[in-house]
PDB file of C-alpha atoms and ligand atoms in Angstrom:
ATOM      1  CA  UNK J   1     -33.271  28.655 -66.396  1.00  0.00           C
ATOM      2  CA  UNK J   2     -33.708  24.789 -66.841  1.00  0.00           C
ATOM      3  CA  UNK J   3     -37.708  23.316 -66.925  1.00  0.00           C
ATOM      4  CA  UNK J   4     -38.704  22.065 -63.791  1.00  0.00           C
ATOM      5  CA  UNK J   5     -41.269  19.776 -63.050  1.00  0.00           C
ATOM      6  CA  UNK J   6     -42.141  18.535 -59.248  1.00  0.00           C
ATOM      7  CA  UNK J   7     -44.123  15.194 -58.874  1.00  0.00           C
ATOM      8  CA  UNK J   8     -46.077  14.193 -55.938  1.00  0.00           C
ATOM      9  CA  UNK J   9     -48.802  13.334 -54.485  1.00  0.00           C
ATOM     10  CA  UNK J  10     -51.660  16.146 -54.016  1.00  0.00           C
ATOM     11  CA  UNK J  11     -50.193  16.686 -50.131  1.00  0.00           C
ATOM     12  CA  UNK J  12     -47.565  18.313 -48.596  1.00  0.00           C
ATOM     13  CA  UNK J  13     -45.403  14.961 -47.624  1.00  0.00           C
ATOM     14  CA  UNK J  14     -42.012  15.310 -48.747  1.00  0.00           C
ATOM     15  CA  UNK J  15     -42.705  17.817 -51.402  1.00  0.00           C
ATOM     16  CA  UNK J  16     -43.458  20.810 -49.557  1.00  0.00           C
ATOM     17  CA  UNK J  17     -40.454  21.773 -48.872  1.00  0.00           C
ATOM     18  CA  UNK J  18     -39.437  22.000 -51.952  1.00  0.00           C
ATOM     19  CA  UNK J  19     -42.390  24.150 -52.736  1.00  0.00           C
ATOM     20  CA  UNK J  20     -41.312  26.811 -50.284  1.00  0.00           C
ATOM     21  CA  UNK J  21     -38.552  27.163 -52.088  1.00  0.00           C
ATOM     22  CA  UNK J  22     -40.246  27.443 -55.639  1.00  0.00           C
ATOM     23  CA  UNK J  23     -42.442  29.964 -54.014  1.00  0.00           C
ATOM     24  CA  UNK J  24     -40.196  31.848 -52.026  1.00  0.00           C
ATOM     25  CA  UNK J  25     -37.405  31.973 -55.036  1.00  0.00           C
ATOM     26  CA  UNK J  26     -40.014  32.660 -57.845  1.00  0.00           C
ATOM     27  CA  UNK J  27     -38.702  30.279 -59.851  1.00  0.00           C
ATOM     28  CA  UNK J  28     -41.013  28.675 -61.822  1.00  0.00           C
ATOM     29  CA  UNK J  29     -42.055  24.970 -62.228  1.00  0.00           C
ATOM     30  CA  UNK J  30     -44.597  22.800 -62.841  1.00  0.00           C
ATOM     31  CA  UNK J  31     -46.338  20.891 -59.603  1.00  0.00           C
ATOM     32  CA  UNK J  32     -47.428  17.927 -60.962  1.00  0.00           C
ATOM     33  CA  UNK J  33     -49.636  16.622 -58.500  1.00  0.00           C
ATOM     34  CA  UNK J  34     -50.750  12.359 -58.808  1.00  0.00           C
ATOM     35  CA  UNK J  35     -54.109  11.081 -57.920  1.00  0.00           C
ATOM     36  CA  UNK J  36     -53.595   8.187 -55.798  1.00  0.00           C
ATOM     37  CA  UNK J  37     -55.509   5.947 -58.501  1.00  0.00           C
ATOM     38  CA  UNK J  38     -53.149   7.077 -61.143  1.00  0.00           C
ATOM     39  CA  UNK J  39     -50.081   6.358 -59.284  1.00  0.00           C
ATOM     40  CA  UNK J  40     -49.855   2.023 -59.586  1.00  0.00           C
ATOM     41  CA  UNK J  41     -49.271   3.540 -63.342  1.00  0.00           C
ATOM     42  CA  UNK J  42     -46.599   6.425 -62.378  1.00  0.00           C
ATOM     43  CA  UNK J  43     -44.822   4.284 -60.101  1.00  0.00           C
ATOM     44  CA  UNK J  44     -43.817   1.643 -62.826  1.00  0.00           C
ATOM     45  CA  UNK J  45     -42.082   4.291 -65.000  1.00  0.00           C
ATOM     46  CA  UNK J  46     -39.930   5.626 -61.777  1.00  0.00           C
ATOM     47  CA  UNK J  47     -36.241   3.717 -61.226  1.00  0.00           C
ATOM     48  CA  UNK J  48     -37.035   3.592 -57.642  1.00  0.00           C
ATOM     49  CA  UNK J  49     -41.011   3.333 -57.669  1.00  0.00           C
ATOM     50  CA  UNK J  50     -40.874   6.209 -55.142  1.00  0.00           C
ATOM     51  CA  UNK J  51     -42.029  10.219 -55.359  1.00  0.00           C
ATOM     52  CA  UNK J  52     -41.237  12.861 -55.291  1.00  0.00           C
ATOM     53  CA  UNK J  53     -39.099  13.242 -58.062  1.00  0.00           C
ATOM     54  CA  UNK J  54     -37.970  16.504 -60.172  1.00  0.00           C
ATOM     55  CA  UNK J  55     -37.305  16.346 -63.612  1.00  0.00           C
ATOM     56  CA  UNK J  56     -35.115  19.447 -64.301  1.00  0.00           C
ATOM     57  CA  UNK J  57     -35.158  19.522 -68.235  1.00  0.00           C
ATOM     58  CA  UNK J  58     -34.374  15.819 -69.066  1.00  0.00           C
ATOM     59  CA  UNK J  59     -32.554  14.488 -65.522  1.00  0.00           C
ATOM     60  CA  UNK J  60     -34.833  12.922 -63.257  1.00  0.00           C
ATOM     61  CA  UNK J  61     -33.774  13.348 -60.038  1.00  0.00           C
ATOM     62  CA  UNK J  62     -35.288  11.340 -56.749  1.00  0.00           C
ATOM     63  CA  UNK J  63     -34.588  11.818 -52.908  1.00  0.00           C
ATOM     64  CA  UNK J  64     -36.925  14.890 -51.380  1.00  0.00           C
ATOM     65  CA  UNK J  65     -33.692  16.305 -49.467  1.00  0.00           C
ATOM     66  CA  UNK J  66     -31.606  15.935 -52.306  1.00  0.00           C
ATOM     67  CA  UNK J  67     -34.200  17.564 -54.301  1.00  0.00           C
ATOM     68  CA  UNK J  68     -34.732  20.633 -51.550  1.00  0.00           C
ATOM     69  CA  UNK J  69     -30.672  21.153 -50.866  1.00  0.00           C
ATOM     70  CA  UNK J  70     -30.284  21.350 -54.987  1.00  0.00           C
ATOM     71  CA  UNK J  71     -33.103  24.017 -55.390  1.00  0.00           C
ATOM     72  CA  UNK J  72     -31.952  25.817 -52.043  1.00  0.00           C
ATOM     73  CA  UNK J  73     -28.859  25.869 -53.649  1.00  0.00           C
ATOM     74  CA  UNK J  74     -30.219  26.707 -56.632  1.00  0.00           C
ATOM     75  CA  UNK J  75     -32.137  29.846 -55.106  1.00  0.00           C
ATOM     76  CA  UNK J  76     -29.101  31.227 -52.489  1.00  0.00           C
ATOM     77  CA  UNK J  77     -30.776  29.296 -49.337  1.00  0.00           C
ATOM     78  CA  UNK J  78     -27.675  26.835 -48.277  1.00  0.00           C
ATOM     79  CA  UNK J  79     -26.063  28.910 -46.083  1.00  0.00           C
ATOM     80  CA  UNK J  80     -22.859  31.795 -46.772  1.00  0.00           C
ATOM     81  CA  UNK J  81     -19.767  29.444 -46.374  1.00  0.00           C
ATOM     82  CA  UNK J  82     -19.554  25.546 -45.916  1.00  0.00           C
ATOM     83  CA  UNK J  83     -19.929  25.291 -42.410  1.00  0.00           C
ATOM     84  CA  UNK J  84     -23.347  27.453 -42.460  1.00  0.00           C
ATOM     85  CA  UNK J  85     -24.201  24.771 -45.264  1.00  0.00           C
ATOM     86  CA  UNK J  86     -23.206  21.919 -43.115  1.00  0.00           C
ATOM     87  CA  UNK J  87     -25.457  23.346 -39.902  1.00  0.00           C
ATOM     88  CA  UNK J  88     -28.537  23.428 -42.199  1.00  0.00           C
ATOM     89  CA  UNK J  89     -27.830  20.272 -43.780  1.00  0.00           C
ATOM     90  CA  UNK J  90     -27.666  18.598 -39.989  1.00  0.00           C
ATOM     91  CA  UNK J  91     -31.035  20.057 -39.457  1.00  0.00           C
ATOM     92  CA  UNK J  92     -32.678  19.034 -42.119  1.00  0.00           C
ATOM     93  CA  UNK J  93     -30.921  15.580 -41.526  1.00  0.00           C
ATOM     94  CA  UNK J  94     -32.355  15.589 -37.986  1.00  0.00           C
ATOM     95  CA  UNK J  95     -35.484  16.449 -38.580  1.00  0.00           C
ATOM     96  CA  UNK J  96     -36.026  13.766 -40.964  1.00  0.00           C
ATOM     97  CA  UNK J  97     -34.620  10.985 -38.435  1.00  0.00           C
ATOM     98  CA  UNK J  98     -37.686  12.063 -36.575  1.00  0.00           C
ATOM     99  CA  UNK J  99     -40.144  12.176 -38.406  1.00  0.00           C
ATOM    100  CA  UNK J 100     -39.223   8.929 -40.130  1.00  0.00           C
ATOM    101  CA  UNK J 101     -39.715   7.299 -36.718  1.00  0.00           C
ATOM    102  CA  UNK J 102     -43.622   7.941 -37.337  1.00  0.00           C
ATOM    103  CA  UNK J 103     -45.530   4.995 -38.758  1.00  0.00           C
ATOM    104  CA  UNK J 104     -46.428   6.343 -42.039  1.00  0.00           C
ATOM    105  CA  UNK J 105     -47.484   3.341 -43.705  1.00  0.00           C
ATOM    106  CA  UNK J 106     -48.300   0.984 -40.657  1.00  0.00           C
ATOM    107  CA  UNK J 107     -51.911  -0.692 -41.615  1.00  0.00           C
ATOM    108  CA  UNK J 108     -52.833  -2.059 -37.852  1.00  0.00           C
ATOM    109  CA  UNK J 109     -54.755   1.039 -36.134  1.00  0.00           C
ATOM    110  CA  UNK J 110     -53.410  -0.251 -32.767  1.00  0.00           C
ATOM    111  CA  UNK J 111     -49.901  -0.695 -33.818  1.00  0.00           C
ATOM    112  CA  UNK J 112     -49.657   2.403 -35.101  1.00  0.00           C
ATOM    113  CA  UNK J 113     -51.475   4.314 -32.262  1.00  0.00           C
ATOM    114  CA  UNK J 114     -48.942   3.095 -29.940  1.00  0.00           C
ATOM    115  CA  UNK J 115     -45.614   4.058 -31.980  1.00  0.00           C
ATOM    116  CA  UNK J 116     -47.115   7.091 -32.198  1.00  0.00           C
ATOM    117  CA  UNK J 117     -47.621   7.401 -28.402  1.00  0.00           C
ATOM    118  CA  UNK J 118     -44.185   6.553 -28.009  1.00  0.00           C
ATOM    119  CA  UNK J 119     -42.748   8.577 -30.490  1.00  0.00           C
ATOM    120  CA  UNK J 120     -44.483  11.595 -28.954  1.00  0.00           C
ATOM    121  CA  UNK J 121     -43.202  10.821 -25.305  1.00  0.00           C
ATOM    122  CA  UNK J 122     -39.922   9.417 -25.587  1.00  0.00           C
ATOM    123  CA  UNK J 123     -38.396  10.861 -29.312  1.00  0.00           C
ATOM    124  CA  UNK J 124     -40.307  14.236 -30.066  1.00  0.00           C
ATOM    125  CA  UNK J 125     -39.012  15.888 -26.834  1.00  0.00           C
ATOM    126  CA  UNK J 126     -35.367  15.055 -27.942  1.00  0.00           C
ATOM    127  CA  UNK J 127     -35.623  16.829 -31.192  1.00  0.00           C
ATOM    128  CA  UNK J 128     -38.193  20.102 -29.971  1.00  0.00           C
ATOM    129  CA  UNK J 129     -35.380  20.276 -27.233  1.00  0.00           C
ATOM    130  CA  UNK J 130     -32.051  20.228 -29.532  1.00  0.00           C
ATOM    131  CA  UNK J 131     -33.678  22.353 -32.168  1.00  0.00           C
ATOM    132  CA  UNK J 132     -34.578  24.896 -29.602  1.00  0.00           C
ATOM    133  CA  UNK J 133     -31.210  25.389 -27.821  1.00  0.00           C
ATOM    134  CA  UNK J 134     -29.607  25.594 -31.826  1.00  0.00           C
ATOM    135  CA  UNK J 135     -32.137  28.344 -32.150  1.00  0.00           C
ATOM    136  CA  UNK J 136     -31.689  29.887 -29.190  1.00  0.00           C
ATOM    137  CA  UNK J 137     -32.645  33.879 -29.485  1.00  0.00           C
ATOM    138  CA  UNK J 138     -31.315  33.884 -33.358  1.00  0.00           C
ATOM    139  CA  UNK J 139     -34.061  34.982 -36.188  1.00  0.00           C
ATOM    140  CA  UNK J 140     -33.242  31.955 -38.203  1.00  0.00           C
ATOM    141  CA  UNK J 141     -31.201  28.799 -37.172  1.00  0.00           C
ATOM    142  CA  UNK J 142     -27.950  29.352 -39.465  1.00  0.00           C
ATOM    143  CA  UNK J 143     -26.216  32.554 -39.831  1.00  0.00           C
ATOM    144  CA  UNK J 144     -28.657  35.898 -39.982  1.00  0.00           C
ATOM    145  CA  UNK J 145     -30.654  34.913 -43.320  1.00  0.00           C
ATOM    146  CA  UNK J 146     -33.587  32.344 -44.069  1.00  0.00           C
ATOM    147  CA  UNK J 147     -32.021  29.155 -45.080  1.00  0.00           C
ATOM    148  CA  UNK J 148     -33.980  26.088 -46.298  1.00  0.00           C
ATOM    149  CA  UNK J 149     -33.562  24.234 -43.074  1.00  0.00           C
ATOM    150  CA  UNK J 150     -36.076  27.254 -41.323  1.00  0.00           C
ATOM    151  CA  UNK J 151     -38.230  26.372 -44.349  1.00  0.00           C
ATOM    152  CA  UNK J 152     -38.192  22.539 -43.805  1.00  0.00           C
ATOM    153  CA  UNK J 153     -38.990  23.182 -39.789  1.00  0.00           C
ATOM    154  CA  UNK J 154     -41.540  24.897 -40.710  1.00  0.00           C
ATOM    155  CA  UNK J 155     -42.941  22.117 -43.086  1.00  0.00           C
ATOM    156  CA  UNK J 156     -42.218  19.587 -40.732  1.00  0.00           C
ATOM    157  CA  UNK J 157     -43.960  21.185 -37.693  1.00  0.00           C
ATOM    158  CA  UNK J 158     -47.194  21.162 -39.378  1.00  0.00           C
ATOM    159  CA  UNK J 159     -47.528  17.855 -39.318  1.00  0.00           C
ATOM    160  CA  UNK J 160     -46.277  17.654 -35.739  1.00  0.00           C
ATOM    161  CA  UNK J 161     -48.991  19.996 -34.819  1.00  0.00           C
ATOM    162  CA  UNK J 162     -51.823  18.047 -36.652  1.00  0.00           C
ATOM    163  CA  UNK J 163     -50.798  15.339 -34.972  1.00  0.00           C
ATOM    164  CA  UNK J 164     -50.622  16.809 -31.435  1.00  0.00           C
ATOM    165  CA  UNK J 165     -51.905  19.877 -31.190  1.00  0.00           C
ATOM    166  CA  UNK J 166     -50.122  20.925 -27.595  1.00  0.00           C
ATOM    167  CA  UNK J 167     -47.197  19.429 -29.048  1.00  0.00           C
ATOM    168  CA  UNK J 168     -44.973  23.463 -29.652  1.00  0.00           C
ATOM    169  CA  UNK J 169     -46.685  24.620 -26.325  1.00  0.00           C
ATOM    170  CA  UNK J 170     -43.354  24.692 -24.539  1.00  0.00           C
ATOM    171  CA  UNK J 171     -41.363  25.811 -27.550  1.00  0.00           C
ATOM    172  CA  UNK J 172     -42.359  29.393 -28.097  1.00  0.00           C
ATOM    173  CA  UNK J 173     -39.361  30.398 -29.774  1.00  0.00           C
ATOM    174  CA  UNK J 174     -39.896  27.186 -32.667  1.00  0.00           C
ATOM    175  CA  UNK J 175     -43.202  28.001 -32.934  1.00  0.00           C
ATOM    176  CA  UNK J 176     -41.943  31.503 -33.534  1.00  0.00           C
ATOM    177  CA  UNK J 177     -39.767  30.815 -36.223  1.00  0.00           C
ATOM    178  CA  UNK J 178     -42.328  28.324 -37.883  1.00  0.00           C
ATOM    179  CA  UNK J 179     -44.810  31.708 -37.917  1.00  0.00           C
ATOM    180  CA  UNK J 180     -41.671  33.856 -39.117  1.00  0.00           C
ATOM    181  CA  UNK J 181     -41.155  31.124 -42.224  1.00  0.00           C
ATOM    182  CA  UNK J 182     -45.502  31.430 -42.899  1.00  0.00           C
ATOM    183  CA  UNK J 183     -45.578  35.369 -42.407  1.00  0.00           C
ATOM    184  CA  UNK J 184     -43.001  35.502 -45.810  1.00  0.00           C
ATOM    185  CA  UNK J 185     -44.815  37.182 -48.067  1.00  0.00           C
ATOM    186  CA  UNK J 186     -44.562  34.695 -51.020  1.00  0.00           C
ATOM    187  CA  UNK J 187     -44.887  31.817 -48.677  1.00  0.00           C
ATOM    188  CA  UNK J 188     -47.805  33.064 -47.062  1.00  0.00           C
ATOM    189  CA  UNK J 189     -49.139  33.751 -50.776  1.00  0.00           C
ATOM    190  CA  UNK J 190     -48.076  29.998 -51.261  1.00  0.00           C
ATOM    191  CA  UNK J 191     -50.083  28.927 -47.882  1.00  0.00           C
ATOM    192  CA  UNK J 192     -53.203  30.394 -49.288  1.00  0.00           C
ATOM    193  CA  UNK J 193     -53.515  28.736 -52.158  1.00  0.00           C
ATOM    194  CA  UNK J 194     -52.138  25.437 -51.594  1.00  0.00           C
ATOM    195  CA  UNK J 195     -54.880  22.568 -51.345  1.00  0.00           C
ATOM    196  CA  UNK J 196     -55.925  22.168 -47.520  1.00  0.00           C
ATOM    197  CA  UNK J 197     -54.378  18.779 -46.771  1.00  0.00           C
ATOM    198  CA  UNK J 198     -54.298  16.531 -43.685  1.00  0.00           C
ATOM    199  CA  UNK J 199     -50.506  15.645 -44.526  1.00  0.00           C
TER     200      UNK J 199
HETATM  201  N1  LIG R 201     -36.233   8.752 -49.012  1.00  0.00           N
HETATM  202  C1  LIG R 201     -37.246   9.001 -50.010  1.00  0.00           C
HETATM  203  C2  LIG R 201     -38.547   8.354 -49.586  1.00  0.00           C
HETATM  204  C3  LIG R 201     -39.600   8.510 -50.667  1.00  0.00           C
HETATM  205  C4  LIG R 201     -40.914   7.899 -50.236  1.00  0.00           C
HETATM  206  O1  LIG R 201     -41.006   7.148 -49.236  1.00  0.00           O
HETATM  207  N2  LIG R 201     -41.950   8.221 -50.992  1.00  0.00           N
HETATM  208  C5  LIG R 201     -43.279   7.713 -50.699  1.00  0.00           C
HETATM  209  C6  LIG R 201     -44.265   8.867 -50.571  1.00  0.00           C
HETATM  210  S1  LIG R 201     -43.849   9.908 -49.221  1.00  0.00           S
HETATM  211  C7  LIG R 201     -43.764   6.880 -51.854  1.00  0.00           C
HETATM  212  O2  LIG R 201     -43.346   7.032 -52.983  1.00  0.00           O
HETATM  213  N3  LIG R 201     -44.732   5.996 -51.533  1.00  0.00           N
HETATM  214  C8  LIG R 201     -45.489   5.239 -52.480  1.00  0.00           C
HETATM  215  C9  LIG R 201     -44.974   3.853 -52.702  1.00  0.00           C
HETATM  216  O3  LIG R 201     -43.865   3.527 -52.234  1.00  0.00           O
HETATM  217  O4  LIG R 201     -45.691   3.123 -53.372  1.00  0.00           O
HETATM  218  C10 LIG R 201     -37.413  10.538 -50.175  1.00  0.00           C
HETATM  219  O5  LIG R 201     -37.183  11.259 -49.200  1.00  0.00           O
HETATM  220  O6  LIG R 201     -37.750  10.989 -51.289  1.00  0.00           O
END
């Protein structure tokens, strides 16, 4: 088993993901989280100035989703065959065109109070809605096992629901699955001792 070593920030961001899958898997790793006055340091030593990265023995590698699929892959939560791999791959990829849309980094308190308005309205709907007829009454959305695009939903939708607290209301059966990724045993375990974050 290679040496693995996660770096991020102390939230859940675009790391948490692939901490489900640490803690789900049992494999082990090192979380190596970056106070925020450390990182003008960190970031100078990274290629692309950017976290997370995972150094698995001596290869860096960058890219959150390319550092989730490679652990799911790792730990049996792709899919069964290629085209369960390519359905949970399209989630993942969807769900990150969405949230991307949010104004993560936006420094005007107005500006970014009104793409968030919009993005809520207009954009959320579209993705609650798609992800919820691909659900439809199945346990998990690919094939009849947990795959790592349940685990990034569930990720994801914490953040949606910090944000807007009504926002699952008419989406019992996402909401469903989100509570069917936390009630895992060793995700739950994970849950509990995380740090409490906003993000
Ligand atoms: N597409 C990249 C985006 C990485 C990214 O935007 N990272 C942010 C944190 S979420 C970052 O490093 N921000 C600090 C900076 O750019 O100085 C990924 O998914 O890993």
């Amino acid at each position: 088993m290679p040496n693995y070593k996660l770096t991020y920030f102390k939230i859940r961001g675009r790391a948490e993901t692939a901490r489900y899958i640490f803690a789900y898997s049992g494999i082990k790793y090192e979380d190596s989280t970056i106070e925020i006055m450390d990182w003008p340091n960190v970031k100078q030593s990274l290629l692309f100035q950017q976290i997370p990265v995972l150094k698995v023995d001596n290869t860096v590698l960058n890219q959150s989703t390319a550092i989730a699929r490679y652990l799911a892959r790792e730990a049996g939560l792709v899919g069964r065959n290629s085209l369960e791999q390519a359905q949970a791959d399209a989630i993942v990829d969807t769900i990150n065109d969405f949230m991307n849309l949010f104004p993560w980094t936006e420094k005007n308190p107005a500006v970014k109070e009104k793409i968030m308005e919009d993005v809520f309205a207009n954009k959320i709907p579209l993705l609650l809605d798609g992800l919820s007829k691909l659900l439809g009454n199945q346990m998990w959305f690919v094939g009849d096992s947990v795959t790592w695009a349940d685990f990034h939903w569930a990720v994801c939708s914490i953040t949606l629901t910090n944000l807007n607290v009504d926002i699952l209301h008419n989406y019992p059966k996402l909401l469903a699955l989100k509570e069917r990724v936390e009630a895992l045993p060793k995700i739950a375990a994970w849950i509990e001792q995380r740090p409490k974050t906003p993000l």
